[in-house]
Amino acid sequence: MAKEIQSWAYEEPISSPFALPRGVLGRLAGRLMLWLNDPSELVPLIGKQDSVLEVGCGPGGLLRHIEAGRVCGMDPSPDMLRQAARHNRGRGVELRLGTAADTGCPDDSFDVVVSVNNVAMWPDLEAGVHELCRVTRPDGRLLIAWHSATGRSPIARKNALPEEKLARIAHALGEPTQRHELKNLTVLEKRCHG
Ligand SMILES: C[S@@+](CC[C@H](N)C(=O)[O-])C[C@H]1O[C@@H](n2cnc3c(N)ncnc32)[C@H](O)[C@@H]1O
């Protein structure tokens, strides 16, 4: 893994262990993610599906709640994949190394692809959206979620993206994009190839 990320969303390169979790600090960040982030509110939006990919799954907090024939979690951090494996033991979750812009999956692989709290860490927003739509089956959905400004955790609220950045994500997704305001997350939803 690189030492820092130059993301599309921030002026300065990011080197935080929440964006690049590795080593002791990364593992600690993983534990905090599980404690601070409650992505279970996304489950009704994901709905009942045959196959779901979560990209940037971190320590696997959301994966624990997804019920689907095939559940795949992906992250560029081997440390996070190890934590996700531990927290999803016995659930048959497939865990793979990869990024939003390079999943390594064939076209049309999943009914729903979801990204939680990592879109602002992607180096190239458009490349990520393009790749995630590619691996979503025709008429499947891509959900991009980020900390909302009204979430329960003050740290998460501080990290909420300004409207202009959310508008950039919506623009990259293209029409028609739906927006959902959940308790802790703002979600942008796109029906791919629709
Ligand atoms: C703040 S954590 C969020 C983890 C989890 N989704 C959650 O909400 O608790 C961000 C995660 O995104 C991953 N990540 C960093 N760059 C990424 C990229 N380009 N594509 C996908 N995931 C990325 C990191 O390794 C980290 O596990």
XYZ file of N, CA and C and ligand atoms in Angstrom:
609
model
N 0.840 -1.204 0.000
C 0.000 0.000 0.000
C 0.878 1.259 0.000
N 0.402 2.304 -0.683
C 1.134 3.570 -0.707
C 1.161 4.187 0.695
N 2.046 5.180 0.904
C 2.152 5.812 2.232
C 1.086 6.886 2.403
N 0.635 7.471 1.278
C -0.426 8.477 1.356
C -1.248 8.430 0.074
N -2.451 9.025 0.176
C -3.349 9.031 -0.978
C -3.596 10.476 -1.370
N -3.486 10.772 -2.664
C -3.951 12.072 -3.143
C -5.362 11.830 -3.663
N -6.350 12.181 -2.855
C -7.728 11.873 -3.252
C -8.320 13.031 -4.055
N -9.417 12.729 -4.765
C -10.091 13.766 -5.545
C -10.765 14.794 -4.625
N -11.020 14.422 -3.341
C -11.882 15.245 -2.487
C -11.122 16.266 -1.636
N -9.854 16.000 -1.372
C -9.107 16.879 -0.465
C -7.886 17.460 -1.154
N -7.541 18.669 -0.760
C -6.367 19.353 -1.336
C -5.066 18.640 -0.938
N -5.005 18.288 0.368
C -3.774 17.701 0.912
C -3.792 16.181 0.760
N -2.624 15.547 0.566
C -2.609 14.073 0.572
C -3.072 13.548 1.933
N -3.730 12.388 1.958
C -4.220 11.818 3.218
C -3.310 10.649 3.601
N -2.946 10.611 4.903
C -2.141 9.475 5.363
C -2.760 8.866 6.628
N -3.999 9.258 6.937
C -4.637 8.795 8.167
C -4.809 7.269 8.152
N -4.691 6.633 9.337
C -4.872 5.172 9.389
C -6.308 4.750 9.081
N -7.246 5.698 9.025
C -8.618 5.351 8.626
C -8.710 5.205 7.109
N -7.817 5.902 6.395
C -7.820 5.822 4.930
C -6.844 4.755 4.435
N -5.744 4.616 5.178
C -4.694 3.652 4.805
C -4.389 2.787 6.023
N -5.341 1.930 6.409
C -5.130 1.179 7.652
C -4.087 0.075 7.503
N -3.018 0.203 8.250
C -2.022 -0.874 8.276
C -1.255 -0.793 9.587
N -0.694 -1.918 9.990
C 0.084 -1.963 11.227
C -0.803 -1.740 12.445
N -0.140 -1.438 13.561
C -0.856 -1.310 14.841
C -1.905 -0.205 14.775
N -1.507 0.964 14.237
C -2.459 2.085 14.171
C -3.642 1.760 13.270
N -3.346 1.086 12.164
C -4.420 0.709 11.240
C -5.398 -0.241 11.902
N -4.871 -1.192 12.666
C -5.751 -2.163 13.328
C -6.593 -1.475 14.403
N -5.978 -0.497 15.085
C -6.726 0.285 16.071
C -7.830 1.088 15.369
N -7.473 1.680 14.225
C -8.470 2.437 13.456
C -9.624 1.513 13.046
N -9.293 0.276 12.665
C -10.329 -0.693 12.294
C -11.303 -0.939 13.436
N -10.758 -1.056 14.652
C -11.634 -1.288 15.817
C -12.529 -0.082 16.057
N -11.934 1.119 15.873
C -12.736 2.338 16.058
C -13.833 2.434 15.001
N -13.510 2.021 13.770
C -14.532 2.058 12.701
C -15.734 1.221 13.109
N -15.441 0.024 13.667
C -16.544 -0.862 14.070
C -17.368 -0.226 15.189
N -16.688 0.502 16.050
C -17.341 1.066 17.211
C -18.120 2.336 16.853
N -17.492 3.179 15.975
C -18.097 4.491 15.686
C -19.127 4.441 14.559
N -18.887 3.556 13.564
C -19.763 3.563 12.392
C -20.812 2.475 12.544
N -22.071 2.840 12.345
C -23.110 1.814 12.355
C -23.794 1.808 10.992
N -23.236 1.005 10.056
C -23.783 1.028 8.701
C -25.012 0.148 8.514
N -25.539 -0.441 9.634
C -26.659 -1.387 9.484
C -27.897 -0.711 8.895
N -27.991 0.613 9.022
C -29.156 1.317 8.467
C -29.201 1.227 6.930
N -28.103 0.770 6.327
C -28.086 0.611 4.863
C -28.786 -0.665 4.404
N -28.975 -1.599 5.340
C -29.478 -2.924 4.955
C -30.830 -2.849 4.211
N -31.814 -2.068 4.696
C -33.068 -1.993 3.937
C -32.881 -1.414 2.531
N -31.930 -0.488 2.376
C -31.686 0.083 1.034
C -31.046 -0.954 0.106
N -30.200 -1.794 0.662
C -29.578 -2.856 -0.147
C -30.647 -3.856 -0.565
N -31.532 -4.170 0.351
C -32.648 -5.073 0.034
C -32.202 -6.519 -0.091
N -33.135 -7.381 -0.474
C -32.836 -8.823 -0.624
C -32.220 -9.045 -1.991
N -30.998 -9.554 -2.038
C -30.286 -9.687 -3.316
C -29.621 -11.043 -3.404
N -29.273 -11.433 -4.636
C -28.485 -12.664 -4.812
C -27.011 -12.385 -4.530
N -26.544 -11.194 -4.952
C -25.098 -10.933 -4.825
C -24.841 -9.469 -4.491
N -23.965 -9.272 -3.508
C -23.634 -7.909 -3.065
C -22.113 -7.803 -2.909
N -21.555 -6.710 -3.453
C -20.142 -6.377 -3.223
C -20.079 -5.131 -2.354
N -19.314 -5.202 -1.253
C -19.002 -3.972 -0.531
C -17.538 -3.632 -0.770
N -17.313 -2.489 -1.394
C -15.948 -2.055 -1.679
C -15.505 -1.101 -0.556
N -14.261 -1.238 -0.108
C -13.791 -0.439 1.041
C -14.469 -0.900 2.322
N -14.543 -2.210 2.482
C -15.341 -2.781 3.597
C -14.682 -2.584 4.957
N -13.399 -2.184 4.984
C -12.725 -2.001 6.275
C -12.826 -3.275 7.109
N -13.124 -3.125 8.421
C -13.137 -4.300 9.296
C -14.409 -5.144 9.178
N -15.275 -4.814 8.232
C -16.396 -5.717 7.939
C -17.665 -5.480 8.748
N -17.837 -4.257 9.249
C -19.029 -3.941 10.051
C -20.326 -4.129 9.280
N -20.378 -3.651 8.036
C -21.617 -3.805 7.254
C -21.778 -5.239 6.756
N -20.664 -5.874 6.376
C -20.738 -7.244 5.846
C -21.493 -8.164 6.807
N -21.343 -7.890 8.117
C -21.994 -8.747 9.122
C -23.513 -8.735 8.994
N -24.047 -7.643 8.394
C -25.501 -7.490 8.340
C -26.102 -7.872 6.993
N -25.237 -8.083 5.979
C -25.782 -8.325 4.631
C -26.134 -9.798 4.460
N -27.386 -10.034 4.059
C -27.824 -11.404 3.772
C -28.008 -11.499 2.264
N -27.198 -12.300 1.594
C -27.331 -12.491 0.142
C -26.669 -13.820 -0.186
N -27.015 -14.391 -1.339
C -26.425 -15.661 -1.743
C -24.909 -15.541 -1.797
N -24.441 -14.405 -2.373
C -23.000 -14.159 -2.450
C -22.717 -12.785 -1.846
N -21.915 -12.770 -0.797
C -21.512 -11.495 -0.187
C -19.998 -11.396 -0.345
N -19.554 -10.312 -0.996
C -18.124 -10.127 -1.225
C -17.689 -8.806 -0.586
N -16.627 -8.850 0.194
C -16.055 -7.636 0.786
C -14.700 -7.396 0.158
N -14.418 -6.142 -0.180
C -13.154 -5.815 -0.849
C -12.512 -4.622 -0.160
N -11.201 -4.648 -0.046
C -10.473 -3.520 0.550
C -9.019 -3.594 0.079
N -8.360 -2.435 -0.057
C -6.931 -2.498 -0.415
C -6.035 -2.867 0.753
N -6.576 -2.897 1.975
C -5.730 -3.148 3.145
C -5.829 -4.599 3.610
N -4.709 -5.345 3.543
C -4.729 -6.724 4.052
C -5.108 -6.772 5.534
N -4.693 -5.752 6.318
C -5.050 -5.734 7.745
C -6.567 -5.673 7.922
N -7.233 -4.840 7.085
C -8.697 -4.736 7.196
C -9.380 -6.032 6.766
N -8.832 -6.676 5.735
C -9.442 -7.940 5.294
C -9.321 -8.997 6.384
N -8.197 -8.973 7.119
C -8.052 -9.937 8.224
C -9.087 -9.646 9.311
N -9.299 -8.348 9.629
C -10.319 -8.027 10.649
C -11.714 -8.416 10.144
N -11.974 -8.125 8.856
C -13.294 -8.459 8.296
C -13.530 -9.973 8.354
N -12.461 -10.749 8.106
C -12.599 -12.216 8.162
C -12.952 -12.638 9.589
N -12.292 -12.006 10.565
C -12.544 -12.369 11.960
C -13.984 -12.037 12.363
N -14.461 -10.888 11.899
C -15.800 -10.466 12.316
C -16.917 -11.115 11.501
N -16.549 -11.888 10.475
C -17.568 -12.548 9.649
C -17.326 -14.053 9.582
N -16.666 -14.574 10.615
C -16.320 -15.995 10.621
C -17.587 -16.848 10.471
N -17.506 -17.847 9.598
C -18.614 -18.786 9.457
C -19.760 -18.272 8.598
N -19.632 -17.066 8.037
C -20.734 -16.510 7.243
C -20.551 -16.741 5.744
N -19.446 -17.309 5.343
C -19.232 -17.573 3.911
C -18.990 -16.312 3.102
N -18.524 -15.256 3.756
C -18.241 -14.009 3.032
C -16.916 -14.154 2.289
N -16.954 -13.720 1.012
C -15.746 -13.768 0.167
C -14.983 -12.462 0.396
N -13.690 -12.530 0.666
C -12.932 -11.297 0.916
C -11.812 -11.178 -0.098
N -11.728 -9.995 -0.717
C -10.748 -9.830 -1.798
C -10.010 -8.510 -1.668
N -8.743 -8.530 -2.074
C -7.977 -7.283 -2.155
C -8.412 -6.537 -3.406
N -8.590 -5.223 -3.317
C -8.949 -4.450 -4.501
C -9.346 -3.049 -4.106
N -9.515 -2.222 -5.108
C -9.934 -0.834 -4.862
C -11.171 -0.544 -5.704
N -11.757 0.622 -5.454
C -12.942 1.011 -6.218
C -12.632 1.061 -7.714
N -11.434 1.527 -8.049
C -11.114 1.678 -9.471
C -10.544 0.406 -10.092
N -10.259 -0.582 -9.260
C -9.663 -1.816 -9.777
C -10.132 -2.991 -8.907
N -11.315 -3.515 -9.259
C -11.895 -4.590 -8.434
C -11.390 -5.958 -8.866
N -10.973 -6.056 -10.118
C -10.547 -7.359 -10.640
C -11.713 -8.302 -10.880
N -12.956 -7.806 -10.824
C -14.129 -8.676 -11.021
C -14.602 -8.594 -12.476
N -15.235 -9.664 -12.980
C -15.786 -9.609 -14.336
C -16.956 -8.622 -14.434
N -17.307 -8.242 -15.651
C -18.482 -7.378 -15.879
C -19.716 -8.010 -15.240
N -20.659 -7.163 -14.848
C -22.011 -7.591 -14.434
C -21.990 -8.666 -13.340
N -21.137 -8.507 -12.341
C -20.968 -9.562 -11.330
C -21.962 -9.496 -10.180
N -22.475 -8.283 -9.860
C -23.242 -8.138 -8.616
C -24.570 -7.416 -8.841
N -25.559 -7.768 -8.009
C -26.854 -7.063 -8.044
C -26.720 -5.670 -7.444
N -25.992 -5.603 -6.337
C -25.782 -4.315 -5.663
C -24.306 -4.186 -5.309
N -23.761 -3.001 -5.565
C -22.403 -2.671 -5.114
C -22.542 -1.475 -4.173
N -21.881 -1.570 -3.025
C -22.022 -0.508 -2.031
C -20.646 -0.073 -1.542
N -20.504 1.226 -1.342
C -19.260 1.794 -0.785
C -19.666 2.667 0.395
N -19.055 2.418 1.558
C -19.413 3.194 2.753
C -18.177 3.891 3.306
N -18.251 5.193 3.411
C -17.180 5.981 4.047
C -15.813 5.776 3.412
N -15.778 5.625 2.092
C -14.461 5.607 1.442
C -14.400 6.370 0.131
N -15.555 6.862 -0.382
C -15.512 7.527 -1.694
C -14.562 8.731 -1.686
N -14.460 9.424 -0.548
C -13.600 10.615 -0.512
C -12.120 10.249 -0.425
N -11.844 8.948 -0.321
C -10.442 8.503 -0.287
C -9.990 7.986 -1.644
N -10.923 7.891 -2.591
C -10.519 7.378 -3.895
C -9.647 8.423 -4.594
N -8.566 7.978 -5.260
C -7.755 8.951 -5.996
C -8.518 9.556 -7.173
N -9.347 8.718 -7.839
C -10.020 9.178 -9.062
C -11.492 8.787 -8.962
N -12.332 9.792 -8.716
C -13.766 9.547 -8.502
C -14.415 8.884 -9.726
N -14.164 9.464 -10.898
C -14.819 8.961 -12.119
C -14.377 7.520 -12.433
N -13.085 7.233 -12.223
C -12.600 5.866 -12.495
C -13.266 4.873 -11.549
N -13.466 5.265 -10.285
C -14.132 4.389 -9.314
C -15.572 4.125 -9.702
N -16.299 5.191 -10.050
C -17.713 5.032 -10.420
C -17.827 4.155 -11.674
N -16.955 4.391 -12.628
C -17.000 3.626 -13.886
C -16.787 2.134 -13.608
N -15.780 1.842 -12.795
C -15.459 0.438 -12.484
C -16.599 -0.226 -11.700
N -17.158 0.495 -10.731
C -18.202 -0.140 -9.907
C -19.485 -0.350 -10.706
N -19.755 0.551 -11.652
C -20.918 0.328 -12.539
C -20.647 -0.855 -13.477
N -19.414 -0.988 -13.907
C -19.055 -2.111 -14.801
C -19.337 -3.458 -14.144
N -19.047 -3.569 -12.844
C -19.218 -4.866 -12.188
C -20.633 -5.057 -11.637
N -21.485 -4.023 -11.788
C -22.892 -4.129 -11.376
C -23.686 -4.680 -12.562
N -24.567 -5.634 -12.307
C -25.309 -6.232 -13.427
C -26.300 -5.197 -14.002
N -26.706 -5.386 -15.271
C -27.650 -4.436 -15.853
C -28.879 -4.298 -14.970
N -29.251 -3.051 -14.697
C -30.382 -2.717 -13.833
C -30.090 -2.943 -12.344
N -28.863 -3.323 -12.020
C -28.470 -3.400 -10.612
C -28.176 -1.993 -10.091
N -27.834 -1.890 -8.801
C -27.671 -0.570 -8.199
C -26.302 -0.392 -7.546
N -25.813 0.843 -7.658
C -24.587 1.253 -6.974
C -24.974 2.259 -5.888
N -24.567 1.974 -4.648
C -24.873 2.863 -3.521
C -23.562 3.430 -2.986
N -23.465 4.743 -2.958
C -22.270 5.383 -2.400
C -22.690 6.169 -1.166
N -22.175 5.722 -0.010
C -22.599 6.319 1.256
C -21.418 7.004 1.938
N -21.711 8.117 2.603
C -20.670 8.853 3.331
C -21.303 9.431 4.596
N -20.481 9.668 5.616
C -20.956 10.252 6.878
C -21.895 11.432 6.609
N -23.025 11.445 7.301
C -23.931 12.584 7.112
C -23.611 13.664 8.141
N -24.092 14.852 7.859
C -23.817 15.987 8.745
C -24.646 15.907 10.023
N -25.561 14.923 10.102
C -26.453 14.827 11.272
C -26.227 13.523 12.042
N -25.131 12.810 11.725
C -24.873 11.507 12.358
C -24.677 11.595 13.869
N -24.701 10.403 14.519
C -24.615 10.402 15.990
C -23.205 10.690 16.490
N -22.187 10.394 15.680
C -20.823 10.582 16.173
C -20.283 11.954 15.750
N -19.742 12.724 16.712
C -19.197 14.044 16.378
C -18.046 13.951 15.369
N -17.258 12.860 15.447
C -16.139 12.705 14.497
C -16.689 12.537 13.087
N -17.741 11.696 12.989
C -18.348 11.472 11.675
C -18.962 12.772 11.149
N -19.644 13.514 12.024
C -20.270 14.785 11.595
C -19.213 15.747 11.068
N -18.066 15.743 11.737
C -16.976 16.641 11.316
C -16.464 16.258 9.922
N -16.602 14.964 9.583
C -16.099 14.480 8.291
C -17.133 14.528 7.170
N -18.337 15.018 7.486
C -19.370 15.086 6.434
C -18.837 15.913 5.260
N -19.205 15.510 4.066
C -18.708 16.226 2.884
C -19.574 17.444 2.597
N -18.964 18.540 2.159
C -19.771 19.702 1.773
C -20.634 19.375 0.545
N -21.711 20.146 0.381
C -22.653 19.900 -0.730
C -21.957 19.852 -2.091
N -20.949 20.720 -2.270
C -20.300 20.745 -3.607
C -19.608 19.413 -3.910
N -19.102 18.737 -2.871
C -18.438 17.441 -3.096
C -19.499 16.367 -3.367
N -20.626 16.452 -2.631
C -21.717 15.485 -2.883
C -22.241 15.676 -4.308
N -22.307 16.937 -4.738
C -22.781 17.219 -6.103
C -21.812 16.619 -7.125
N -20.535 16.633 -6.801
C -19.542 16.045 -7.737
C -19.736 14.538 -7.847
N -20.056 13.914 -6.709
C -20.298 12.457 -6.751
C -21.553 12.184 -7.580
N -22.604 12.979 -7.336
C -23.861 12.788 -8.089
C -23.603 12.981 -9.581
N -22.782 13.952 -9.910
C -22.468 14.222 -11.321
C -21.708 13.041 -11.933
N -20.760 12.498 -11.168
C -19.989 11.338 -11.670
C -20.912 10.139 -11.875
N -21.917 10.011 -10.997
C -22.857 8.889 -11.137
C -23.753 9.099 -12.351
N -24.062 10.351 -12.641
C -24.915 10.666 -13.794
C -26.376 10.466 -13.457
N -27.230 10.834 -14.381
C -28.687 10.731 -14.151
C -29.148 9.306 -14.379
N -30.171 8.815 -13.739
C -30.819 9.437 -12.588
C -30.150 8.959 -11.297
N -29.868 9.902 -10.406
C -29.283 9.569 -9.106
C -30.296 9.918 -8.025
N -30.496 8.991 -7.090
C -31.388 9.274 -5.963
C -30.547 9.568 -4.739
N -31.046 10.437 -3.880
C -30.307 10.737 -2.643
C -31.155 10.330 -1.440
N -30.545 9.643 -0.494
C -31.246 9.216 0.724
C -30.508 9.802 1.920
N -31.236 10.420 2.814
C -30.631 10.917 4.057
C -31.011 9.961 5.172
N -30.063 9.115 5.580
C -30.306 8.203 6.697
C -29.821 8.898 7.973
N -29.895 8.166 9.098
C -29.511 8.812 10.358
C -28.019 9.191 10.367
N -27.181 8.261 9.922
C -25.729 8.500 9.999
C -25.052 8.653 8.646
N -25.792 8.372 7.595
C -25.174 8.347 6.266
C -26.002 9.110 5.236
N -25.305 9.791 4.343
C -25.935 10.326 3.129
C -25.605 9.330 2.025
N -26.641 8.890 1.300
C -26.421 7.834 0.299
C -26.849 8.334 -1.080
N -25.969 8.149 -2.047
C -26.322 8.441 -3.439
C -26.464 7.108 -4.159
N -27.579 6.960 -4.843
C -27.912 5.666 -5.459
C -28.077 5.833 -6.960
N -27.461 4.925 -7.691
C -27.539 4.972 -9.157
C -27.950 3.598 -9.682
N -28.915 3.574 -10.584
C -29.243 2.316 -11.251
C -28.304 2.204 -12.450
N -27.438 1.201 -12.445
C -26.408 1.136 -13.482
C -26.971 0.550 -14.777
N -26.494 1.013 -15.881
C -26.929 0.594 -17.229
C -28.443 0.769 -17.374
N -29.097 1.483 -16.457
C -30.573 1.587 -16.477
C -31.059 2.623 -17.476
C -12.897 4.934 7.006
S -12.682 3.288 6.449
C -14.379 2.772 6.260
C -14.565 1.301 6.465
C -16.006 0.808 6.485
N -16.618 0.918 5.180
C -16.804 1.548 7.515
O -17.653 2.405 7.183
O -16.586 1.277 8.702
C -12.138 3.477 4.781
C -11.744 2.180 4.103
O -11.571 2.437 2.709
C -10.457 1.725 2.259
N -9.953 2.383 1.037
C -8.954 3.295 0.925
N -8.794 3.633 -0.363
C -9.716 2.922 -1.083
C -10.035 2.837 -2.472
N -9.380 3.554 -3.397
N -11.013 1.983 -2.841
C -11.679 1.259 -1.920
N -11.429 1.303 -0.594
C -10.460 2.132 -0.184
C -9.488 1.736 3.433
O -8.538 0.684 3.341
C -10.440 1.601 4.613
O -10.635 0.262 4.982
